[in-house]
Amino acid sequence: MTGISKEFPGVKALSDVDFRLLPGEVHALMGENGAGKSTLIKVLTGVYDIDQGQTTLDGTDVRFSGPLQAQQAGISTVYQEVNLCPNLSVAENIFIGREPRRFGMIHWSQMEKRADALLERLQLDIDVSAPLSTYSLAVQQMVAIARAIDISAKVLILDEPTSSLDASEVEQLFRVMRQLKEEGVAILFVTHFLDQVFSISDRITVLRNGRLVGEYVTRELTLIDLVGKMIGKELEVLEQLEEQPKPALAALERGQPLIEAQDLGRKGAVSPFSLTIHKGEVVGLAGLLGSGRTEVARLIYGADKADNGQLLVDGKPVAMRGPRSAMGHDIAFCSENRRTEGLIEELTVRENIILAMQAVRGWTRPIPRRRQDELVDKYIKALDIRPANPEAVVRNLSGGNQQKVLLARWLITEPQLLILDEPTRGIDIGAKAEIQRLVAALSDGGMAVLFVSAELEEVLRLSHKIAVLRDRHLIAELANDDEVDADRIMETIASGARA
Amino acid sequence: MTTITRLAKYRLFWPVAILVVLLLSNLIFTPSFFKIEVRDGHLYGSLIDILRFGAPLILVALGMTLVIATGGIDLSVGSVVAICGALACWRISEQGDQNSVGGVLVAVVMALGLALLLGLWNGFLVAGIGIQPIIATLILMVAGRGLAQLITDGQIITINSSPYKEIGAGYLLTFPVPVLIAIVVIVVSVLLTRRTALGMLVESVGGNAEASRLAGIRSRRIKLMAYVFAALCAGIAGLMISSNVSSADGNNAGLWYELDAILAVVIGGTLLTGGRFSIGGTVIGALIIQTLTTTIYTIGVPPETTLLVKALVVTIVCLVQSPSFREKVFKGRRQRPPTPTAPTSDAPTKVEVPA
Amino acid sequence: MTTLSQVRSRISWPNQKYLPVLATLSLLALMYGVGAANYEAFGDAQVVLNVFIDNGFLLVVAVGMTFVILTGGIDLSVGSVVALTTMLSASLLQDRGWPAFVVLPLVLLVGSALGFGMGCIIHYFDIQPFIVTLAGMFLARGLCYTIGTSSIPIDDPFWVSMAQSRIRFGDYFVSPSVVIALVVVLIAAFVLAYTRLGRNTYAIGGNPRSALLMGLPVARTKIAVYTISGFCSALGGVLLSFYMLSGYGLHAVGMELDAIAAVVIGGTLLTGGSGYVLGTLLGVMVLGVIQTLITFDGRLSSWWTKIVIGALLFVFILLQRVITARKR
């Protein structure tokens, strides 16, 4: 693929990206959130049209109008969430749409025989007549791969196939990948697990912000180089946020801890971790995509139920029964998914801002309209939300302003701990700087902030303390003093052993 | 922008316009259509009839509005109408003196109490157990008819109670009582939803359930209330209908009311997917349906064709509401935004990509 | 022979998906046992055959509904399409004097066309099935009334012969309609198990997004199931007009609910993707046996049927809920 560009309204998802994939290799595609990995895959498989650029397959120009066409040309994709039908049998899932038939009838026994043979090639011995849902996710993933290679065995795209597999399952998958590689299949492998990249891939292409960073031979790249290339350093406008003298961490830590997580964990989300947050402290969560950043935030808020450990607020253990309990203890949470988990897009700015406060008061005690207007006006001014119209429908606001509305919703509840999950993602640089300034100001005012961001610079600039995550483990806690910089964190991520 | 296009931006423009056109078209067939006169101290006229006969539908549709706004649907309202009418009539028919006001009040309270229970049942299935609304309320829709007949013992209970008759056919200060009741319920629902935070919370739950949960809204409770409110409204409508004809028919009372109510809500501009709702729109929607029925009667078309017209209206309204319909139909006509040009592609060198 | 062994091997899945069907079967056995224990005449096999005779049309309609529900949709128009078919047949046969061999295919075509139209709207404009078929329900009923508002008796010789002839074996008999209905069940079972259309139906019900990504013809299949449902409703309407020997706009009011109830009681998941036509057959029989039991009892009135059906619906929906929850 050469000079690929893809633009969505308002976002340039890919610009001038080159990418090549050779037969018989495992090629890893790396990049943080929003780097353009999935867009590239979708362009490659014909889900999206190409705005500009060229795709060449076996030396001839191709242009796919849909995944089906790509499949026919020999490019199959297996996605992270298994795209099969759990209610059908394993054999059917492999063959549906191409079932062997006899006299126009589906030839069940032949289909199952062929499925058996195919899975044997993948060293998988299961009952192919049983429904897919009876098997583990790993097996389902294998079945998806079996389907893919049975359809066309030229190019196999694996989009984060390992994110829900355990170590032995991953090993099984890798065995299959190596075998397919031997057979000459070109495998494009997308993952955010660094160990896996190094253990399986031959070459790595790194994307950042829709641009190609480079293509590297895995052997010649160190882990730390890779992390550096993925995260990059954003030195642009943010410099305007002058380094504010931070109160020394030691001073903050002297007070009683506000929130203590003790061995808090949830199966499949994040391994048990312990974290202490003090009043006025900004704790940054650093780690790559999928390292468990968001999961930590959600557990502390009670958005997901922890199945291990406990949470202490002001030194007392609290029973977390969902967001309401957290709010009762003055914890607020801005989700990373503004649109799906944060805002009610069809409601107005005013309504969205007062929503959380109103939820706590209950429906019978509406916030008097005058008080609403005061509050909303105050925060529209304070956060410079535009348009400064409380009755504007949130859907029509820009990303940055939407984020500010979400922030305002929680600020009016006057929380003691504010959890911000990727508050600056997908918003313009000006709004970004404003939000960063706001976080600093809030912490000066005594509010504790748990700050999650994919951008290390940002985490470094704001946090007093940085918790580093990798592969769903909290691996280190660093006081953000002069010795800590982006390199040091990357090093930690790269070297951190799995606990 | 012309005045019309500016007007068309208001939510209620289209429903009101349809209603006005319908009413005006009646004028062609019945010149005296808009005439309202006072006879025996009662208001009379076609318009009053529309209001009077439309009152039960307005009530049922009001309840349905809240349920739909939470992202649900209540198919059982027709059955609830029948059950409540049946219970009230049965209670009155059991009394020695059917005209005793106290007895009628007891019957009314009993019927509404039962409606409350039925609403709780629906709400429990949807919010408590988490069954899809359409299926959860289907249960009561099926069994409810049986319950209504159980109460009436399969007969049509005819009663002769003047206090009860007042509810559906009486007049108070020259106004028909059902219209007054409907107005009271409308006012109550407006106060309930817009003077408290209930309306906003309902819209929030219907608009984005997960975001609402994370904002700390107890969505189960909100949903439960919506179903209870819907059942109560249907209960009042049931009283009105049975009182108007002084009898309870477990089989046919409130038949297809759920569909009319859904239709009224949809015409009124509330999306079936939940979220923003408009009580005013629903009232107008219900009036449109009633006017349609009346119009078809007055112009002498067989009244049964109402169904055809309703089918047409539902289809059109749903198509217009459907984003993919709009996209498919208007795509050709809408001016496309200028195609973004690709950035910085300084003559990409064409490299062979073996795959 | 292979076919049979395959069927058996597929049935022998140790699979909780069969739980609802087994539950229905035991329920049916229980009800029949209770009936036979209490009323001597109930044990007579003809009672069972009568259940089929009285519910043949419902069976056909429910089979169509099974297809729709398997894709995760719903079709509320079936009752009205049944009524429309009876009305259309009666009016063409009686008022126009058209011959039976013209009328029969024509009404089947009309029903299928209605289903096809609804399927297209549901798929291409992405509108919820229940509201589209609701409109279809209004439309079909409305069309009935434009044909006529009163009942039209049918005395076409073919219709009469279908109504009155009995297929006898020994002391027992069934009507031709029962045979037609059972043939429909068999064809449907075959289509669902042995054709791509059938398997695609399950796939869409299992996960519509996956079905699309796997390159299955989602549009064609979705439209096909509503067309099948429309066809089955029309055929059910023909059988009903055999049974009633009349066409009437108020025939089959509420039949959509009976059909949905039969499908659900027969073990098909309302969310789609799992269920069998044979289960639907059992579901229809459950409804029929309830009616028969209540008739035999004499003390209970007919409305108990609805209450019991409602209660069964509740139990089976709850059962589905428990099963799907456990799977997760």
XYZ file of N, CA, C and O in Angstrom, chain A residues 116-225:
440
model
N -13.022 -30.942 10.809
C -12.090 -31.707 11.640
C -10.680 -31.635 11.067
O -9.710 -31.370 11.766
N -10.606 -31.864 9.750
C -9.298 -31.877 9.100
C -8.620 -30.518 9.212
O -7.426 -30.411 9.497
N -9.413 -29.502 9.004
C -8.872 -28.145 9.038
C -8.344 -27.801 10.426
O -7.255 -27.245 10.592
N -9.131 -28.151 11.442
C -8.724 -27.817 12.798
C -7.532 -28.667 13.228
O -6.720 -28.249 14.053
N -7.449 -29.819 12.654
C -6.304 -30.670 12.969
C -5.023 -29.989 12.521
O -4.001 -30.031 13.191
N -5.116 -29.336 11.360
C -3.977 -28.595 10.857
C -3.558 -27.526 11.871
O -2.402 -27.189 12.000
N -4.537 -26.987 12.579
C -4.239 -25.984 13.605
C -4.008 -26.640 14.958
O -4.000 -25.973 15.988
N -3.877 -27.947 14.948
C -3.643 -28.721 16.170
C -4.713 -28.453 17.221
O -4.447 -28.185 18.375
N -5.919 -28.516 16.771
C -7.035 -28.273 17.680
C -7.958 -29.475 17.571
O -8.427 -29.803 16.487
N -8.169 -30.141 18.682
C -9.003 -31.332 18.647
C -10.274 -31.083 19.451
O -10.278 -31.193 20.672
N -11.314 -30.683 18.757
C -12.573 -30.423 19.463
C -13.719 -31.043 18.687
O -13.565 -31.422 17.526
N -14.869 -31.131 19.351
C -16.062 -31.654 18.696
C -16.655 -30.560 17.823
O -17.195 -29.576 18.329
N -16.536 -30.734 16.504
C -16.940 -29.647 15.619
C -18.455 -29.529 15.482
O -18.949 -28.582 14.903
N -19.191 -30.502 16.030
C -20.645 -30.402 15.902
C -21.263 -29.670 17.089
O -22.437 -29.374 17.114
N -20.443 -29.344 18.081
C -20.973 -28.626 19.240
C -21.052 -27.136 18.935
O -20.279 -26.631 18.126
N -21.998 -26.454 19.552
C -22.109 -25.023 19.294
C -20.857 -24.266 19.740
O -20.227 -24.632 20.737
N -20.540 -23.237 19.001
C -19.330 -22.471 19.281
C -19.312 -21.928 20.701
O -18.263 -21.841 21.335
N -20.496 -21.577 21.199
C -20.551 -20.913 22.506
C -20.083 -21.817 23.637
O -19.832 -21.346 24.735
N -19.974 -23.129 23.366
C -19.534 -24.007 24.445
C -18.019 -23.955 24.628
O -17.491 -24.563 25.544
N -17.322 -23.259 23.730
C -15.867 -23.246 23.820
C -15.336 -21.908 24.322
O -16.006 -20.885 24.240
N -14.104 -21.956 24.799
C -13.467 -20.755 25.315
C -13.211 -19.772 24.177
O -13.247 -20.129 23.002
N -12.928 -18.545 24.574
C -12.668 -17.510 23.597
C -11.470 -17.861 22.716
O -11.457 -17.573 21.525
N -10.484 -18.501 23.318
C -9.286 -18.849 22.557
C -9.647 -19.803 21.429
O -9.205 -19.634 20.286
N -10.452 -20.803 21.757
C -10.853 -21.768 20.737
C -11.675 -21.061 19.662
O -11.497 -21.298 18.462
N -12.547 -20.161 20.114
C -13.361 -19.436 19.145
C -12.470 -18.647 18.186
O -12.718 -18.581 16.983
N -11.413 -18.082 18.743
C -10.469 -17.335 17.925
C -9.823 -18.244 16.879
O -9.679 -17.880 15.724
N -9.451 -19.456 17.320
C -8.867 -20.432 16.401
C -9.849 -20.772 15.300
O -9.467 -20.920 14.137
N -11.107 -20.945 15.694
C -12.120 -21.288 14.709
C -12.226 -20.161 13.683
O -12.319 -20.401 12.476
N -12.165 -18.934 14.182
C -12.227 -17.797 13.266
C -11.043 -17.835 12.305
O -11.182 -17.564 11.107
N -9.868 -18.185 12.844
C -8.685 -18.272 11.977
C -8.857 -19.402 10.968
O -8.546 -19.255 9.786
N -9.395 -20.511 11.442
C -9.629 -21.645 10.544
C -10.538 -21.221 9.410
O -10.293 -21.531 8.240
N -11.584 -20.483 9.764
C -12.495 -20.009 8.728
C -11.741 -19.121 7.734
O -11.864 -19.270 6.527
N -10.943 -18.232 8.305
C -10.240 -17.270 7.454
C -9.294 -17.971 6.483
O -9.280 -17.666 5.294
N -8.503 -18.931 6.997
C -7.531 -19.543 6.095
C -8.196 -20.510 5.144
O -7.681 -20.779 4.072
N -9.379 -21.006 5.517
C -10.058 -21.888 4.574
C -10.601 -21.085 3.406
O -10.676 -21.563 2.289
N -10.988 -19.859 3.684
C -11.521 -19.020 2.613
C -10.406 -18.595 1.688
O -10.490 -18.689 0.472
N -9.333 -18.106 2.275
C -8.257 -17.602 1.434
C -7.013 -17.530 2.278
O -7.022 -16.956 3.348
N -5.969 -18.087 1.782
C -4.815 -18.250 2.658
C -3.647 -17.367 2.273
O -2.516 -17.662 2.561
N -3.908 -16.254 1.597
C -2.792 -15.403 1.204
C -2.394 -14.461 2.319
O -1.262 -14.422 2.765
N -3.363 -13.655 2.720
C -3.098 -12.657 3.749
C -4.065 -12.865 4.903
O -5.267 -12.978 4.697
N -3.516 -12.930 6.105
C -4.360 -13.099 7.273
C -4.120 -11.907 8.194
O -2.986 -11.630 8.595
N -5.180 -11.196 8.486
C -5.036 -10.039 9.366
C -5.616 -10.403 10.732
O -6.764 -10.825 10.839
N -4.802 -10.287 11.752
C -5.263 -10.599 13.103
C -5.302 -9.301 13.899
O -4.267 -8.735 14.232
N -6.498 -8.827 14.163
C -6.657 -7.541 14.835
C -6.828 -7.770 16.324
O -7.897 -8.166 16.778
N -5.796 -7.532 17.077
C -5.777 -7.726 18.527
C -6.409 -9.053 18.941
O -7.351 -9.091 19.714
N -5.888 -10.141 18.414
C -6.526 -11.419 18.710
C -6.236 -11.895 20.123
O -6.923 -12.767 20.637
N -5.218 -11.350 20.764
C -4.766 -11.932 22.022
C -5.275 -11.205 23.253
O -5.001 -11.614 24.361
N -6.046 -10.141 23.049
C -6.323 -9.296 24.210
C -7.150 -10.007 25.271
O -7.153 -9.592 26.412
N -7.872 -11.065 24.895
C -8.621 -11.723 25.952
C -8.157 -13.168 26.164
O -8.893 -13.986 26.683
N -6.949 -13.452 25.743
C -6.445 -14.816 25.914
C -5.444 -14.876 27.067
O -4.763 -13.899 27.358
N -5.357 -16.029 27.720
C -4.322 -16.151 28.740
C -3.033 -16.686 28.098
O -3.001 -17.018 26.915
N -1.983 -16.772 28.906
C -0.651 -17.033 28.353
C -0.586 -18.312 27.522
O -0.024 -18.329 26.421
N -1.188 -19.393 28.029
C -1.069 -20.655 27.296
C -1.876 -20.602 26.001
O -1.483 -21.162 24.985
N -2.982 -19.875 26.058
C -3.792 -19.735 24.848
C -3.038 -18.929 23.806
O -3.082 -19.229 22.615
N -2.339 -17.898 24.282
C -1.545 -17.095 23.365
C -0.491 -17.968 22.705
O -0.255 -17.904 21.496
N 0.126 -18.847 23.506
C 1.155 -19.725 22.974
C 0.594 -20.623 21.876
O 1.199 -20.809 20.825
N -0.619 -21.115 22.131
C -1.289 -21.960 21.140
C -1.524 -21.183 19.848
O -1.251 -21.675 18.751
N -1.952 -19.962 20.011
C -2.204 -19.118 18.849
C -0.912 -18.881 18.069
O -0.880 -18.960 16.845
N 0.164 -18.616 18.813
C 1.433 -18.347 18.158
C 1.936 -19.559 17.382
O 2.520 -19.429 16.315
N 1.696 -20.723 17.950
C 2.110 -21.937 17.258
C 1.420 -21.994 15.899
O 2.049 -22.258 14.869
N 0.139 -21.711 15.933
C -0.619 -21.727 14.681
C -0.086 -20.672 13.720
O 0.115 -20.934 12.531
N 0.217 -19.493 14.262
C 0.718 -18.424 13.394
C 2.043 -18.817 12.755
O 2.276 -18.574 11.572
N 2.901 -19.437 13.550
C 4.205 -19.831 13.000
C 4.032 -20.856 11.895
O 4.690 -20.802 10.872
N 3.091 -21.754 12.126
C 2.869 -22.784 11.114
C 2.351 -22.180 9.815
O 2.804 -22.520 8.726
N 1.419 -21.260 9.956
C 0.870 -20.615 8.768
C 1.958 -19.841 8.037
O 2.004 -19.798 6.810
N 2.820 -19.232 8.823
C 3.936 -18.483 8.245
C 4.795 -19.412 7.390
O 5.169 -19.089 6.272
N 5.064 -20.587 7.969
C 5.835 -21.588 7.224
C 5.170 -21.891 5.895
O 5.833 -22.098 4.881
N 3.850 -21.902 5.917
C 3.120 -22.259 4.702
C 3.044 -21.098 3.722
O 2.409 -21.196 2.683
N 3.654 -19.990 4.083
C 3.716 -18.877 3.151
C 2.614 -17.841 3.296
O 2.458 -16.982 2.438
N 1.876 -17.924 4.361
C 0.821 -16.941 4.561
C 1.442 -15.652 5.100
O 2.344 -15.687 5.929
N 0.965 -14.530 4.596
C 1.403 -13.246 5.144
C 0.459 -12.884 6.275
O -0.759 -12.856 6.095
N 1.038 -12.650 7.447
C 0.182 -12.375 8.592
C 0.422 -10.960 9.093
O 1.550 -10.571 9.373
N -0.649 -10.213 9.169
C -0.570 -8.877 9.755
C -1.139 -8.981 11.165
O -2.271 -9.428 11.362
N -0.337 -8.584 12.135
C -0.678 -8.853 13.521
C -0.758 -7.516 14.263
O 0.226 -6.773 14.310
N -1.920 -7.220 14.787
C -2.073 -5.990 15.550
C -2.229 -6.367 17.010
O -3.042 -7.225 17.350
N -1.448 -5.760 17.854
C -1.580 -6.075 19.272
C -1.063 -4.894 20.061
O -0.428 -3.988 19.527
N -1.329 -4.874 21.360
C -0.687 -3.864 22.179
C 0.172 -4.510 23.259
O 0.600 -3.871 24.178
N 0.354 -5.827 23.124
C 1.239 -6.502 24.066
C 2.649 -6.535 23.478
O 2.880 -7.179 22.461
N 3.559 -5.845 24.149
C 4.885 -5.693 23.561
C 5.654 -7.005 23.514
O 6.333 -7.298 22.534
N 5.545 -7.804 24.577
C 6.280 -9.080 24.603
C 5.934 -9.892 23.366
O 6.789 -10.500 22.739
N 4.633 -9.883 23.074
C 4.150 -10.725 21.983
C 4.727 -10.282 20.655
O 5.087 -11.108 19.821
N 4.832 -8.971 20.494
C 5.371 -8.460 19.250
C 6.773 -9.008 19.034
O 7.125 -9.469 17.957
N 7.549 -8.951 20.113
C 8.927 -9.388 19.955
C 9.059 -10.886 19.818
O 9.994 -11.381 19.225
N 8.123 -11.613 20.386
C 8.282 -13.060 20.292
C 7.751 -13.622 18.983
O 8.137 -14.711 18.601
N 6.907 -12.904 18.270
C 6.333 -13.531 17.089
C 6.643 -12.795 15.787
O 6.741 -13.419 14.738
N 6.823 -11.481 15.839
C 6.835 -10.756 14.571
C 8.221 -10.721 13.937
O 9.247 -10.832 14.611
N 8.231 -10.569 12.623
C 9.476 -10.438 11.889
C 9.782 -8.971 11.639
O 10.919 -8.539 11.690
N 8.718 -8.232 11.308
C 8.913 -6.803 11.076
C 7.809 -6.026 11.777
O 6.736 -6.561 12.098
N 8.078 -4.751 12.018
C 7.126 -3.915 12.741
C 6.928 -2.617 11.973
O 7.894 -1.995 11.539
N 5.680 -2.247 11.790
C 5.417 -0.917 11.252
C 4.738 -0.116 12.361
O 3.822 -0.600 13.013
N 5.238 1.079 12.592
C 4.677 1.910 13.657
C 3.956 3.100 13.052
O 4.481 3.773 12.158
N 2.763 3.329 13.532
C 1.994 4.498 13.116
C 1.825 5.416 14.314
O 1.776 4.966 15.456
N 1.750 6.690 14.047
C 1.392 7.616 15.116
C 0.591 8.758 14.511
O 0.993 9.329 13.496
N -0.533 9.048 15.134
C -1.406 10.135 14.670
C -1.673 10.076 13.169
O -1.654 11.082 12.486
N -1.908 8.880 12.675
C -2.273 8.748 11.274
C -1.096 8.857 10.317
O -1.280 8.903 9.110
N 0.118 8.939 10.878
C 1.283 9.027 9.999
C 2.195 7.825 10.227
O 2.216 7.241 11.305
N 2.937 7.529 9.181
C 3.874 6.433 9.281
C 5.109 6.913 10.042
O 5.709 7.913 9.693
N 5.478 6.192 11.102
C 6.710 6.520 11.800
C 7.860 5.762 11.154
O 8.929 6.309 10.932
N 7.587 4.518 10.827
C 8.636 3.774 10.135
C 8.372 2.287 10.134
O 7.481 1.791 10.810
N 9.173 1.594 9.316
C 9.070 0.146 9.276
C 10.407 -0.409 9.745
O 11.462 0.066 9.320
N 10.371 -1.356 10.667
C 11.606 -1.836 11.263
C 11.644 -3.349 11.255
O 10.596 -3.994 11.297
N 12.855 -3.869 11.237
C 13.017 -5.300 11.418
C 13.049 -5.549 12.915
O 13.777 -4.877 13.643
N 12.231 -6.475 13.372
C 12.049 -6.636 14.809
C 13.373 -6.898 15.518
O 13.622 -6.358 16.591
N 14.218 -7.714 14.900
C 15.480 -8.075 15.545
C 16.324 -6.842 15.840
O 17.081 -6.799 16.785
N 16.170 -5.830 14.995
C 17.065 -4.679 15.114
C 16.508 -3.583 16.016
O 17.079 -2.514 16.141
N 15.367 -3.860 16.606
C 14.704 -2.827 17.393
C 14.695 -3.250 18.856
O 14.430 -4.405 19.180
N 14.969 -2.294 19.737
C 14.847 -2.630 21.156
C 13.464 -2.215 21.625
O 12.799 -1.388 21.012
N 13.109 -2.783 22.735
C 11.792 -2.517 23.292
C 11.616 -1.032 23.551
O 10.596 -0.440 23.226
N 12.655 -0.434 24.096
C 12.511 0.972 24.463
C 12.391 1.864 23.242
O 11.620 2.822 23.217
N 13.109 1.487 22.167
C 12.966 2.244 20.929
C 11.520 2.207 20.456
O 10.961 3.216 20.046
